[in-house]
Amino acid sequence: MKAFDLVQARTVQEAAGLLPVDPADKSAMLLAGGQDLLTELKEHLAEPDRLVNLKGIPGLDAMTWEADGTLVIGAMVTVQDLEEHTRVRETLTALHEAAASVGSPQIRSVGTVGGNLNQRPRCWYFRSEEAHCLKKGGTHCYAAVGKNRYNAILGGFPSYIVHPSDLATALVALEAEVTLVSPSGERTLKLDDYFTLPREGSYQRETVRLPNEVMTSVRVPAPPAGMRSTFLKMQERESYDWALSAVALCLWMDGSRISDARLVLGGVAPKPWRCASTEALLQGRSPTTEATARAAGADALKDARALSDNGYKIPLTQGLLRRALQKLGA
Amino acid sequence: MRILRFRLNGDDVEIAAPDHWTLLEILRYRAGLTGTKQGCDKGDCGACTLHLDGRSVLSCITLAADADGRDVTTIEGLVSASGPDVVQDCFDEAGCLQCGFCQPGMIMASRQLVTENPAATRAEIKAALAGNLCRCTGYTKIYEAVENACRRTREGGGAAAAGVTRAAEDGADG
């Protein structure tokens, strides 16, 4: 790890002011829980001269419920505190289940919600110091023709990373918003719009965050009454791992039929993959029938393009969706 | 270089270290406490697990500066005047190690579980140790050791020897 100076910010404004304005200027980075950042530093993926510490800024680690039931999660709330929050477990089950599936107990105890949403991809070419890949300013996405069993089947071109955040998958399904603060002000945008596909912008970043913006909070609007939700994740190791595939599903029922649905896939695309046409298809159907599972699975993956080693992700994701429909419809 | 002041295994210490050093590095290379192991050194294996304000953390991906003003307990801090901690005793009795490299981290993660949930089921024990890799044993004896530590704690006699509890009480006065 290259030597750096650790600067303690006292306010969000001060932290934002210590960050570079120019995207090409990599001299300073934000430190939250550090559970991803320290591995990037050790692998020389990032070599800043200065880390701006967000820990200790008052208010960033608070979870508050507004009168209308909107949940505001400070960016420095730990994944463990989110996981253990009783009202989250009872009313936003998919978010609780996603938090519980993140990393190991040690990582959840330190890792933060903001850090989880802003972690960098796990693609082994990106993580390898030796591979100067497209995401690091090179000319090739080595996963496109190399070893790609963990890479994207949806929205990948021309960089086939998958977004590693489990919280992001659940939070997009819950239509969360994020607030970003910079020296010139504050903006709030849908989390779905915060993430970006490689073909939409720079290959080297996963979000639209400007270099001098600090994510301060995530707002989860109160869901319409009657929501049932779940987050299901398939991982290679039982103990802890990133998602090979994940499904976040929110359902509203009218008797035995689905009246509304939200569906987001994780682990299969460079950003949480919202399936709007599948949500429409599910309306009026019974969630537990095989016909529904088949129709929804076919629609959700209709644009999937498998690389050489990751075709298994298509039936895997369809199986997770079937399980999620059966669980919520039971 | 910055000077860090924190509680280490019940003692107030001052340690000077560069900003980019990890908590693991200052313990091993400044404090001389080599019980905490450097395994993968990137947050995957759990060998460097210790307690920061009573919570299990990975010291290899925690900056040393994060310890400033806080309470750190390492494997060395579990031993009290009355002898090893009940979790250490139970790991010893179960013979649940081969190379032993994972044991300090395993014991620290287990110690937190036994403190918080001495009625832990086998499934809860597996979940609590999900972040600690053992490449030798296959885990069965380790889970049995933690079950024994839970049982002995429920029956009394476990809590008194707990280094975590002692450190937390010390921390509360200062």
Short mmCIF file of C-alpha atoms in Angstrom, two decimals:
data_model
loop_
_atom_site.label_atom_id
_atom_site.label_comp_id
_atom_site.label_asym_id
_atom_site.label_seq_id
_atom_site.Cartn_x
_atom_site.Cartn_y
_atom_site.Cartn_z
CA MET A 1 0.00 0.00 0.00
CA LYS A 2 1.35 3.42 -0.96
CA ALA A 3 1.74 5.87 1.94
CA PHE A 4 -1.04 8.44 2.30
CA ASP A 5 -2.17 11.13 4.70
CA LEU A 6 -5.37 10.50 6.60
CA VAL A 7 -7.40 13.67 6.97
CA GLN A 8 -10.28 13.77 9.45
CA ALA A 9 -13.19 15.80 8.12
CA ARG A 10 -15.45 17.42 10.72
CA THR A 11 -18.35 18.16 8.37
CA VAL A 12 -19.62 16.81 5.07
CA GLN A 13 -18.88 20.18 3.47
CA GLU A 14 -15.29 20.03 4.67
CA ALA A 15 -14.93 16.49 3.33
CA ALA A 16 -16.32 17.49 -0.07
CA GLY A 17 -13.97 20.48 -0.17
CA LEU A 18 -10.97 18.20 0.31
CA LEU A 19 -11.84 16.11 -2.75
CA PRO A 20 -10.60 16.80 -6.29
CA VAL A 21 -12.84 18.49 -8.85
CA ASP A 22 -11.20 16.96 -11.92
CA PRO A 23 -12.15 13.30 -12.58
CA ALA A 24 -8.58 12.69 -13.75
CA ASP A 25 -7.20 13.85 -10.39
CA LYS A 26 -6.90 10.72 -8.23
CA SER A 27 -5.02 12.38 -5.38
CA ALA A 28 -7.75 12.12 -2.75
CA MET A 29 -10.43 9.56 -1.94
CA LEU A 30 -13.17 9.14 0.65
CA LEU A 31 -12.78 6.61 3.46
CA ALA A 32 -15.96 5.18 4.98
CA GLY A 33 -15.74 1.72 6.61
CA GLY A 34 -12.74 0.90 4.44
CA GLN A 35 -13.73 -2.75 3.97
CA ASP A 36 -13.44 -2.46 0.20
CA LEU A 37 -11.14 0.54 -0.04
CA LEU A 38 -8.30 -1.02 1.97
CA THR A 39 -8.26 -4.02 -0.38
CA GLU A 40 -8.12 -1.64 -3.37
CA LEU A 41 -5.20 0.19 -1.74
CA LYS A 42 -3.38 -3.06 -0.98
CA GLU A 43 -3.87 -4.28 -4.54
CA HIS A 44 -2.67 -0.90 -5.90
CA LEU A 45 -5.96 -0.34 -7.72
CA ALA A 46 -6.05 3.03 -5.99
CA GLU A 47 -3.01 5.03 -4.87
CA PRO A 48 -4.25 8.32 -3.45
CA ASP A 49 -2.02 10.78 -1.58
CA ARG A 50 -4.82 11.58 0.85
CA LEU A 51 -7.78 9.77 2.39
CA VAL A 52 -10.63 11.90 3.70
CA ASN A 53 -12.15 10.13 6.71
CA LEU A 54 -15.94 10.29 6.99
CA LYS A 55 -15.97 8.44 10.31
CA GLY A 56 -16.75 10.78 13.14
CA ILE A 57 -18.78 13.29 11.14
CA PRO A 58 -21.87 13.81 13.34
CA GLY A 59 -25.18 12.54 12.03
CA LEU A 60 -23.97 10.37 9.16
CA ASP A 61 -24.49 7.17 11.14
CA ALA A 62 -28.13 7.80 12.09
CA MET A 63 -31.23 5.89 10.94
CA THR A 64 -34.45 7.87 11.17
CA TRP A 65 -38.08 7.22 10.28
CA GLU A 66 -40.08 10.16 9.04
CA ALA A 67 -43.76 10.58 9.95
CA ASP A 68 -44.95 9.13 6.64
CA GLY A 69 -42.86 5.98 7.12
CA THR A 70 -39.92 7.02 4.93
CA LEU A 71 -36.66 5.56 6.20
CA VAL A 72 -33.54 7.72 6.01
CA ILE A 73 -30.32 5.72 6.36
CA GLY A 74 -27.17 7.73 7.00
CA ALA A 75 -24.39 6.72 4.62
CA MET A 76 -22.17 5.73 7.60
CA VAL A 77 -24.72 3.35 9.18
CA THR A 78 -23.03 -0.03 9.36
CA VAL A 79 -24.45 -2.99 7.49
CA GLN A 80 -24.76 -4.79 10.83
CA ASP A 81 -26.86 -1.99 12.34
CA LEU A 82 -29.12 -2.04 9.27
CA GLU A 83 -29.40 -5.83 9.47
CA GLU A 84 -30.30 -5.76 13.18
CA HIS A 85 -32.89 -2.95 12.90
CA THR A 86 -36.22 -4.51 13.92
CA ARG A 87 -38.52 -2.23 11.90
CA VAL A 88 -36.44 -2.79 8.76
CA ARG A 89 -36.76 -6.54 9.20
CA GLU A 90 -40.52 -6.29 9.69
CA THR A 91 -41.42 -3.78 6.99
CA LEU A 92 -38.58 -3.82 4.43
CA THR A 93 -37.77 -7.52 4.51
CA ALA A 94 -35.81 -7.52 1.25
CA LEU A 95 -33.46 -4.87 2.63
CA HIS A 96 -32.95 -6.83 5.86
CA GLU A 97 -32.23 -10.02 3.94
CA ALA A 98 -29.81 -8.23 1.63
CA ALA A 99 -27.95 -6.71 4.60
CA ALA A 100 -27.73 -10.11 6.31
CA SER A 101 -26.19 -11.61 3.15
CA VAL A 102 -23.35 -9.06 2.90
CA GLY A 103 -19.82 -10.29 3.59
CA SER A 104 -18.81 -11.87 6.89
CA PRO A 105 -19.89 -10.77 10.40
CA GLN A 106 -16.60 -8.87 10.75
CA ILE A 107 -17.18 -6.98 7.49
CA ARG A 108 -20.82 -6.18 8.36
CA SER A 109 -19.72 -4.80 11.73
CA VAL A 110 -17.51 -2.15 10.07
CA GLY A 111 -18.72 -1.83 6.47
CA THR A 112 -21.20 0.98 5.83
CA VAL A 113 -24.29 1.40 3.67
CA GLY A 114 -22.61 4.17 1.67
CA GLY A 115 -19.46 2.11 1.27
CA ASN A 116 -21.43 -0.94 0.19
CA LEU A 117 -23.17 1.05 -2.56
CA ASN A 118 -19.89 2.56 -3.74
CA GLN A 119 -17.66 -0.52 -3.60
CA ARG A 120 -15.75 -1.38 -6.76
CA PRO A 121 -16.39 -4.51 -8.86
CA ARG A 122 -14.96 -7.91 -8.02
CA CYS A 123 -14.05 -8.96 -11.59
CA TRP A 124 -10.76 -10.80 -11.19
CA TYR A 125 -9.15 -8.98 -14.11
CA PHE A 126 -10.09 -5.63 -12.57
CA ARG A 127 -8.78 -6.77 -9.18
CA SER A 128 -5.55 -8.11 -10.61
CA GLU A 129 -2.76 -5.56 -10.44
CA GLU A 130 -1.22 -7.08 -13.58
CA ALA A 131 -4.29 -6.72 -15.82
CA HIS A 132 -4.53 -3.25 -17.34
CA CYS A 133 -8.13 -3.76 -18.37
CA LEU A 134 -10.76 -1.49 -19.89
CA LYS A 135 -11.96 -0.40 -16.46
CA LYS A 136 -8.43 0.77 -15.61
CA GLY A 137 -7.91 2.71 -18.82
CA GLY A 138 -6.69 -0.20 -20.94
CA THR A 139 -8.02 -1.31 -24.29
CA HIS A 140 -9.53 -4.74 -23.48
CA CYS A 141 -12.23 -6.13 -21.24
CA TYR A 142 -10.41 -9.41 -20.68
CA ALA A 143 -13.60 -11.01 -19.33
CA ALA A 144 -15.25 -10.68 -22.73
CA VAL A 145 -13.17 -13.54 -24.12
CA GLY A 146 -11.31 -14.79 -21.05
CA LYS A 147 -12.42 -16.39 -17.79
CA ASN A 148 -15.86 -14.93 -17.26
CA ARG A 149 -18.00 -17.22 -15.14
CA TYR A 150 -18.71 -14.45 -12.60
CA ASN A 151 -19.27 -11.73 -15.19
CA ALA A 152 -22.32 -10.05 -16.66
CA ILE A 153 -25.04 -11.63 -18.79
CA LEU A 154 -27.06 -8.41 -19.05
CA GLY A 155 -25.97 -4.89 -20.05
CA GLY A 156 -22.31 -5.82 -20.04
CA PHE A 157 -21.00 -4.52 -23.32
CA PRO A 158 -18.26 -3.39 -23.57
CA SER A 159 -17.14 -3.96 -19.93
CA TYR A 160 -18.57 -7.10 -18.39
CA ILE A 161 -18.32 -6.38 -14.67
CA VAL A 162 -21.24 -7.10 -12.37
CA HIS A 163 -22.11 -4.66 -9.61
CA PRO A 164 -21.14 -6.30 -6.31
CA SER A 165 -23.57 -4.55 -3.95
CA ASP A 166 -26.39 -6.67 -2.49
CA LEU A 167 -27.90 -3.65 -0.76
CA ALA A 168 -28.15 -1.90 -4.13
CA THR A 169 -30.29 -4.69 -5.58
CA ALA A 170 -32.78 -4.50 -2.69
CA LEU A 171 -32.72 -0.71 -2.47
CA VAL A 172 -33.47 -0.21 -6.18
CA ALA A 173 -36.46 -2.57 -5.79
CA LEU A 174 -37.58 -0.40 -2.87
CA GLU A 175 -37.22 2.68 -5.11
CA ALA A 176 -34.66 4.30 -2.83
CA GLU A 177 -33.07 7.68 -3.47
CA VAL A 178 -29.59 8.88 -2.57
CA THR A 179 -28.44 12.33 -1.52
CA LEU A 180 -25.06 13.67 -2.64
CA VAL A 181 -23.37 16.76 -1.23
CA SER A 182 -20.64 18.75 -2.99
CA PRO A 183 -19.13 22.19 -2.34
CA SER A 184 -21.65 23.65 -4.80
CA GLY A 185 -24.74 22.14 -3.18
CA GLU A 186 -26.81 19.02 -2.78
CA ARG A 187 -28.73 16.76 -5.14
CA THR A 188 -31.02 13.80 -4.66
CA LEU A 189 -31.52 11.19 -7.34
CA LYS A 190 -33.07 7.76 -7.69
CA LEU A 191 -30.60 5.05 -6.79
CA ASP A 192 -31.53 3.38 -10.10
CA ASP A 193 -30.22 6.47 -11.89
CA TYR A 194 -27.15 6.71 -9.64
CA PHE A 195 -25.70 3.55 -11.16
CA THR A 196 -24.58 3.66 -14.77
CA LEU A 197 -23.90 1.10 -17.47
CA PRO A 198 -20.51 0.96 -19.22
CA ARG A 199 -22.11 1.92 -22.53
CA GLU A 200 -23.71 5.00 -20.95
CA GLY A 201 -20.55 6.73 -19.79
CA SER A 202 -17.04 6.13 -18.63
CA TYR A 203 -16.00 2.49 -18.48
CA GLN A 204 -13.95 3.34 -15.41
CA ARG A 205 -16.79 4.11 -13.00
CA GLU A 206 -20.04 2.48 -11.90
CA THR A 207 -21.95 5.55 -10.72
CA VAL A 208 -22.64 9.15 -11.74
CA ARG A 209 -21.04 10.45 -8.52
CA LEU A 210 -18.78 13.43 -9.24
CA PRO A 211 -15.27 13.28 -7.73
CA ASN A 212 -16.12 15.90 -5.10
CA GLU A 213 -19.53 14.56 -4.11
CA VAL A 214 -20.13 12.80 -0.79
CA MET A 215 -23.05 10.39 -0.45
CA THR A 216 -24.73 11.37 2.81
CA SER A 217 -27.93 9.33 3.00
CA VAL A 218 -30.24 6.82 1.38
CA ARG A 219 -34.01 7.46 1.52
CA VAL A 220 -36.35 4.51 1.32
CA PRO A 221 -39.87 5.84 0.70
CA ALA A 222 -42.69 4.21 2.67
CA PRO A 223 -43.92 1.42 0.41
CA PRO A 224 -47.62 1.36 -0.53
CA ALA A 225 -49.59 -0.69 2.01
CA GLY A 226 -49.53 -4.47 1.78
CA MET A 227 -46.05 -4.92 0.31
CA ARG A 228 -44.33 -8.27 0.74
CA SER A 229 -40.67 -8.35 -0.24
CA THR A 230 -37.73 -10.70 -0.34
CA PHE A 231 -34.09 -10.80 -1.43
CA LEU A 232 -32.72 -14.17 -2.52
CA LYS A 233 -29.07 -14.67 -3.41
CA MET A 234 -27.10 -17.58 -4.81
CA GLN A 235 -23.44 -17.65 -3.84
CA GLU A 236 -20.67 -20.12 -4.59
CA ARG A 237 -19.71 -20.59 -0.93
CA GLU A 238 -22.27 -21.10 1.81
CA SER A 239 -20.24 -19.10 4.38
CA TYR A 240 -20.12 -15.72 2.66
CA ASP A 241 -19.62 -14.51 -0.87
CA TRP A 242 -20.71 -12.05 -3.50
CA ALA A 243 -23.80 -12.94 -5.51
CA LEU A 244 -23.56 -15.22 -8.54
CA SER A 245 -27.12 -14.04 -8.97
CA ALA A 246 -29.67 -12.34 -6.75
CA VAL A 247 -33.32 -11.41 -6.97
CA ALA A 248 -35.11 -8.63 -5.07
CA LEU A 249 -38.88 -8.93 -5.45
CA CYS A 250 -41.65 -6.77 -3.98
CA LEU A 251 -45.24 -7.93 -4.43
CA TRP A 252 -48.65 -6.46 -3.72
CA MET A 253 -51.57 -8.89 -3.81
CA ASP A 254 -55.26 -8.55 -4.62
CA GLY A 255 -56.63 -11.79 -3.23
CA SER A 256 -54.64 -14.59 -4.84
CA ARG A 257 -53.48 -12.41 -7.75
CA ILE A 258 -50.55 -10.03 -8.02
CA SER A 259 -51.72 -6.44 -8.23
CA ASP A 260 -48.27 -4.86 -8.51
CA ALA A 261 -44.63 -5.96 -8.48
CA ARG A 262 -41.10 -4.66 -8.53
CA LEU A 263 -38.27 -6.90 -9.67
CA VAL A 264 -34.53 -6.21 -9.65
CA LEU A 265 -31.74 -8.66 -10.47
CA GLY A 266 -28.29 -8.53 -8.85
CA GLY A 267 -24.99 -10.17 -9.70
CA VAL A 268 -25.80 -10.41 -13.40
CA ALA A 269 -25.27 -6.87 -14.76
CA PRO A 270 -23.00 -3.83 -14.23
CA LYS A 271 -25.82 -2.20 -12.25
CA PRO A 272 -28.91 -3.45 -10.41
CA TRP A 273 -31.10 -4.69 -13.26
CA ARG A 274 -34.69 -3.52 -13.00
CA CYS A 275 -37.14 -5.66 -14.97
CA ALA A 276 -40.00 -3.26 -15.77
CA SER A 277 -41.63 -5.43 -18.43
CA THR A 278 -41.63 -8.43 -16.08
CA GLU A 279 -43.23 -6.30 -13.38
CA ALA A 280 -46.05 -5.49 -15.84
CA LEU A 281 -46.33 -9.12 -16.93
CA LEU A 282 -46.80 -10.27 -13.32
CA GLN A 283 -49.89 -8.11 -12.76
CA GLY A 284 -53.06 -10.18 -12.50
CA ARG A 285 -51.20 -13.49 -12.29
CA SER A 286 -51.06 -16.01 -9.49
CA PRO A 287 -47.51 -15.89 -8.07
CA THR A 288 -47.15 -19.59 -7.26
CA THR A 289 -48.07 -21.26 -10.54
CA GLU A 290 -45.46 -22.80 -12.81
CA ALA A 291 -46.87 -20.83 -15.75
CA THR A 292 -46.16 -17.55 -13.93
CA ALA A 293 -42.63 -18.60 -12.98
CA ARG A 294 -41.86 -19.65 -16.55
CA ALA A 295 -43.33 -16.53 -18.16
CA ALA A 296 -41.65 -14.19 -15.67
CA GLY A 297 -38.31 -16.00 -15.89
CA ALA A 298 -38.33 -15.91 -19.68
CA ASP A 299 -39.22 -12.23 -19.76
CA ALA A 300 -36.71 -11.13 -17.09
CA LEU A 301 -33.82 -12.81 -18.93
CA LYS A 302 -35.00 -12.19 -22.49
CA ASP A 303 -32.10 -9.81 -23.19
CA ALA A 304 -29.46 -12.00 -21.52
CA ARG A 305 -26.39 -12.78 -23.61
CA ALA A 306 -24.16 -15.37 -22.00
CA LEU A 307 -20.39 -15.22 -22.36
CA SER A 308 -18.40 -18.44 -22.74
CA ASP A 309 -18.54 -19.52 -19.08
CA ASN A 310 -21.54 -17.83 -17.50
CA GLY A 311 -24.59 -19.27 -19.27
CA TYR A 312 -25.51 -21.01 -16.01
CA LYS A 313 -26.55 -17.63 -14.63
CA ILE A 314 -29.68 -17.61 -16.82
CA PRO A 315 -31.42 -20.69 -15.34
CA LEU A 316 -29.94 -19.84 -11.92
CA THR A 317 -31.62 -16.44 -11.95
CA GLN A 318 -34.87 -17.90 -13.26
CA GLY A 319 -34.79 -20.41 -10.42
CA LEU A 320 -34.28 -17.66 -7.84
CA LEU A 321 -37.20 -15.73 -9.31
CA ARG A 322 -39.41 -18.85 -9.12
CA ARG A 323 -38.44 -19.29 -5.44
CA ALA A 324 -39.10 -15.64 -4.67
CA LEU A 325 -42.57 -15.80 -6.27
CA GLN A 326 -43.40 -18.97 -4.34
CA LYS A 327 -42.11 -17.52 -1.07
CA LEU A 328 -44.08 -14.28 -1.34
CA GLY A 329 -47.19 -15.95 -2.77
CA ALA A 330 -47.39 -18.63 -0.09
CA MET B 1 3.41 9.69 11.58
CA ARG B 2 0.66 10.06 14.12
CA ILE B 3 0.48 9.20 17.81
CA LEU B 4 -2.41 6.93 18.72
CA ARG B 5 -3.67 6.55 22.27
CA PHE B 6 -6.00 3.69 23.05
CA ARG B 7 -6.82 0.91 25.49
CA LEU B 8 -5.03 -2.30 24.54
CA ASN B 9 -5.96 -5.42 26.49
CA GLY B 10 -6.83 -3.30 29.50
CA ASP B 11 -3.76 -1.04 29.42
CA ASP B 12 -3.54 2.53 28.15
CA VAL B 13 -0.97 2.65 25.35
CA GLU B 14 0.60 5.22 23.05
CA ILE B 15 1.81 4.04 19.66
CA ALA B 16 3.27 6.13 16.83
CA ALA B 17 2.64 4.92 13.29
CA PRO B 18 2.33 6.19 9.71
CA ASP B 19 -1.22 6.96 8.56
CA HIS B 20 -1.29 4.10 6.07
CA TRP B 21 -0.49 1.39 8.62
CA THR B 22 -3.21 -1.01 9.62
CA LEU B 23 -4.26 -1.95 13.13
CA LEU B 24 -2.76 -5.38 12.51
CA GLU B 25 0.61 -3.84 11.62
CA ILE B 26 0.89 -1.69 14.74
CA LEU B 27 -0.04 -4.61 16.97
CA ARG B 28 2.50 -6.96 15.43
CA TYR B 29 5.31 -4.51 14.60
CA ARG B 30 4.94 -1.81 17.25
CA ALA B 31 3.26 -3.47 20.25
CA GLY B 32 4.94 -6.83 19.68
CA LEU B 33 1.65 -8.70 19.99
CA THR B 34 1.98 -11.42 17.36
CA GLY B 35 -1.00 -13.47 18.50
CA THR B 36 -3.16 -11.69 15.93
CA LYS B 37 -2.30 -13.37 12.64
CA GLN B 38 -1.65 -11.94 9.20
CA GLY B 39 -3.35 -14.44 6.89
CA CYS B 40 -4.70 -13.32 3.54
CA ASP B 41 -4.16 -9.65 4.52
CA LYS B 42 -7.19 -8.57 2.49
CA GLY B 43 -10.22 -9.29 4.61
CA ASP B 44 -11.06 -12.77 3.37
CA CYS B 45 -9.81 -15.23 5.99
CA GLY B 46 -10.55 -13.85 9.47
CA ALA B 47 -7.16 -14.79 10.99
CA CYS B 48 -6.63 -11.15 12.06
CA THR B 49 -9.96 -10.89 13.94
CA LEU B 50 -9.87 -8.89 17.17
CA HIS B 51 -12.34 -6.83 19.17
CA LEU B 52 -12.70 -3.08 18.67
CA ASP B 53 -15.08 -1.73 21.32
CA GLY B 54 -16.34 -5.29 21.74
CA ARG B 55 -17.14 -5.91 18.07
CA SER B 56 -15.20 -8.39 15.96
CA VAL B 57 -13.31 -6.61 13.20
CA LEU B 58 -10.66 -7.55 10.66
CA SER B 59 -7.51 -5.75 11.77
CA CYS B 60 -5.84 -6.19 8.35
CA ILE B 61 -8.40 -3.90 6.69
CA THR B 62 -8.79 -1.52 9.62
CA LEU B 63 -6.49 1.49 9.70
CA ALA B 64 -4.49 1.91 12.91
CA ALA B 65 -6.02 5.37 13.28
CA ASP B 66 -9.41 3.73 13.82
CA ALA B 67 -8.16 2.43 17.18
CA ASP B 68 -7.45 5.94 18.47
CA GLY B 69 -9.40 6.54 21.67
CA ARG B 70 -11.01 3.13 21.55
CA ASP B 71 -10.80 -0.24 23.24
CA VAL B 72 -8.84 -3.03 21.53
CA THR B 73 -8.80 -6.62 22.77
CA THR B 74 -6.54 -9.19 21.12
CA ILE B 75 -6.10 -12.90 21.78
CA GLU B 76 -3.42 -11.99 24.34
CA GLY B 77 -6.04 -10.02 26.28
CA LEU B 78 -8.30 -13.01 26.84
CA VAL B 79 -5.95 -14.58 29.38
CA SER B 80 -6.59 -13.31 32.89
CA ALA B 81 -4.85 -13.87 36.23
CA SER B 82 -7.12 -16.88 36.72
CA GLY B 83 -5.94 -18.47 33.49
CA PRO B 84 -7.16 -18.84 29.92
CA ASP B 85 -10.62 -17.74 28.86
CA VAL B 86 -13.35 -20.38 28.76
CA VAL B 87 -13.35 -20.24 24.94
CA GLN B 88 -9.59 -20.87 24.89
CA ASP B 89 -10.08 -23.76 27.33
CA CYS B 90 -12.77 -25.31 25.19
CA PHE B 91 -10.73 -24.97 21.98
CA ASP B 92 -7.85 -26.62 23.83
CA GLU B 93 -9.98 -29.48 25.16
CA ALA B 94 -11.65 -30.14 21.80
CA GLY B 95 -8.29 -30.47 20.05
CA CYS B 96 -9.81 -28.48 17.24
CA LEU B 97 -6.65 -27.35 15.51
CA GLN B 98 -3.95 -28.68 13.26
CA CYS B 99 -1.68 -25.87 12.09
CA GLY B 100 -3.31 -23.42 14.51
CA PHE B 101 -2.98 -20.32 12.35
CA CYS B 102 -6.71 -19.59 12.29
CA GLN B 103 -7.18 -20.13 16.02
CA PRO B 104 -6.68 -16.61 17.42
CA GLY B 105 -9.22 -15.24 14.95
CA MET B 106 -11.59 -18.17 15.50
CA ILE B 107 -11.38 -17.71 19.26
CA MET B 108 -11.98 -13.94 19.09
CA ALA B 109 -15.04 -14.39 16.82
CA SER B 110 -16.28 -17.18 19.09
CA ARG B 111 -15.67 -15.10 22.21
CA GLN B 112 -18.02 -12.40 20.92
CA LEU B 113 -20.71 -14.98 20.14
CA VAL B 114 -20.43 -16.65 23.55
CA THR B 115 -20.68 -13.24 25.24
CA GLU B 116 -23.72 -12.14 23.24
CA ASN B 117 -25.56 -15.43 22.80
CA PRO B 118 -24.48 -18.29 25.10
CA ALA B 119 -27.61 -20.16 23.94
CA ALA B 120 -26.34 -20.18 20.33
CA THR B 121 -27.49 -23.04 18.12
CA ARG B 122 -25.16 -24.88 15.74
CA ALA B 123 -26.58 -22.79 12.88
CA GLU B 124 -25.90 -19.57 14.80
CA ILE B 125 -22.36 -20.71 15.57
CA LYS B 126 -21.74 -21.43 11.87
CA ALA B 127 -23.10 -18.00 10.94
CA ALA B 128 -20.94 -16.27 13.57
CA LEU B 129 -17.81 -18.04 12.29
CA ALA B 130 -18.65 -17.62 8.59
CA GLY B 131 -15.84 -15.09 8.24
CA ASN B 132 -13.13 -17.34 9.70
CA LEU B 133 -11.44 -19.83 7.41
CA CYS B 134 -9.77 -23.00 8.65
CA ARG B 135 -7.92 -24.91 5.96
CA CYS B 136 -7.10 -27.95 8.15
CA THR B 137 -9.89 -29.21 10.34
CA GLY B 138 -13.21 -29.19 8.53
CA TYR B 139 -14.74 -27.09 11.34
CA THR B 140 -16.65 -29.84 13.21
CA LYS B 141 -14.39 -29.81 16.28
CA ILE B 142 -14.35 -26.02 16.26
CA TYR B 143 -18.16 -25.88 16.38
CA GLU B 144 -18.11 -28.44 19.22
CA ALA B 145 -15.63 -26.29 21.15
CA VAL B 146 -17.89 -23.24 20.82
CA GLU B 147 -20.90 -25.30 21.89
CA ASN B 148 -18.97 -26.39 24.97
CA ALA B 149 -17.97 -22.81 25.73
CA CYS B 150 -21.62 -21.77 25.43
CA ARG B 151 -22.72 -24.60 27.72
CA ARG B 152 -20.07 -23.83 30.34
CA THR B 153 -21.02 -20.15 30.23
CA ARG B 154 -24.71 -20.94 30.70
CA GLU B 155 -23.83 -23.18 33.64
CA GLY B 156 -21.78 -20.37 35.20
CA GLY B 157 -18.05 -19.96 35.51
CA GLY B 158 -17.57 -18.83 31.93
CA ALA B 159 -18.26 -15.14 32.24
CA ALA B 160 -15.84 -14.50 35.11
CA ALA B 161 -12.87 -15.49 33.00
CA ALA B 162 -13.95 -13.52 29.93
CA GLY B 163 -11.31 -11.05 28.86
CA VAL B 164 -13.82 -9.20 26.71
CA THR B 165 -16.05 -8.53 29.65
CA ARG B 166 -13.13 -7.35 31.75
CA ALA B 167 -11.86 -5.01 29.04
CA ALA B 168 -15.33 -3.59 28.46
CA GLU B 169 -15.73 -2.84 32.17
CA ASP B 170 -12.32 -1.16 32.30
CA GLY B 171 -13.23 0.90 29.25
CA ALA B 172 -16.37 2.18 30.93
CA ASP B 173 -14.37 3.99 33.67
CA GLY B 174 -11.93 5.66 31.40
#
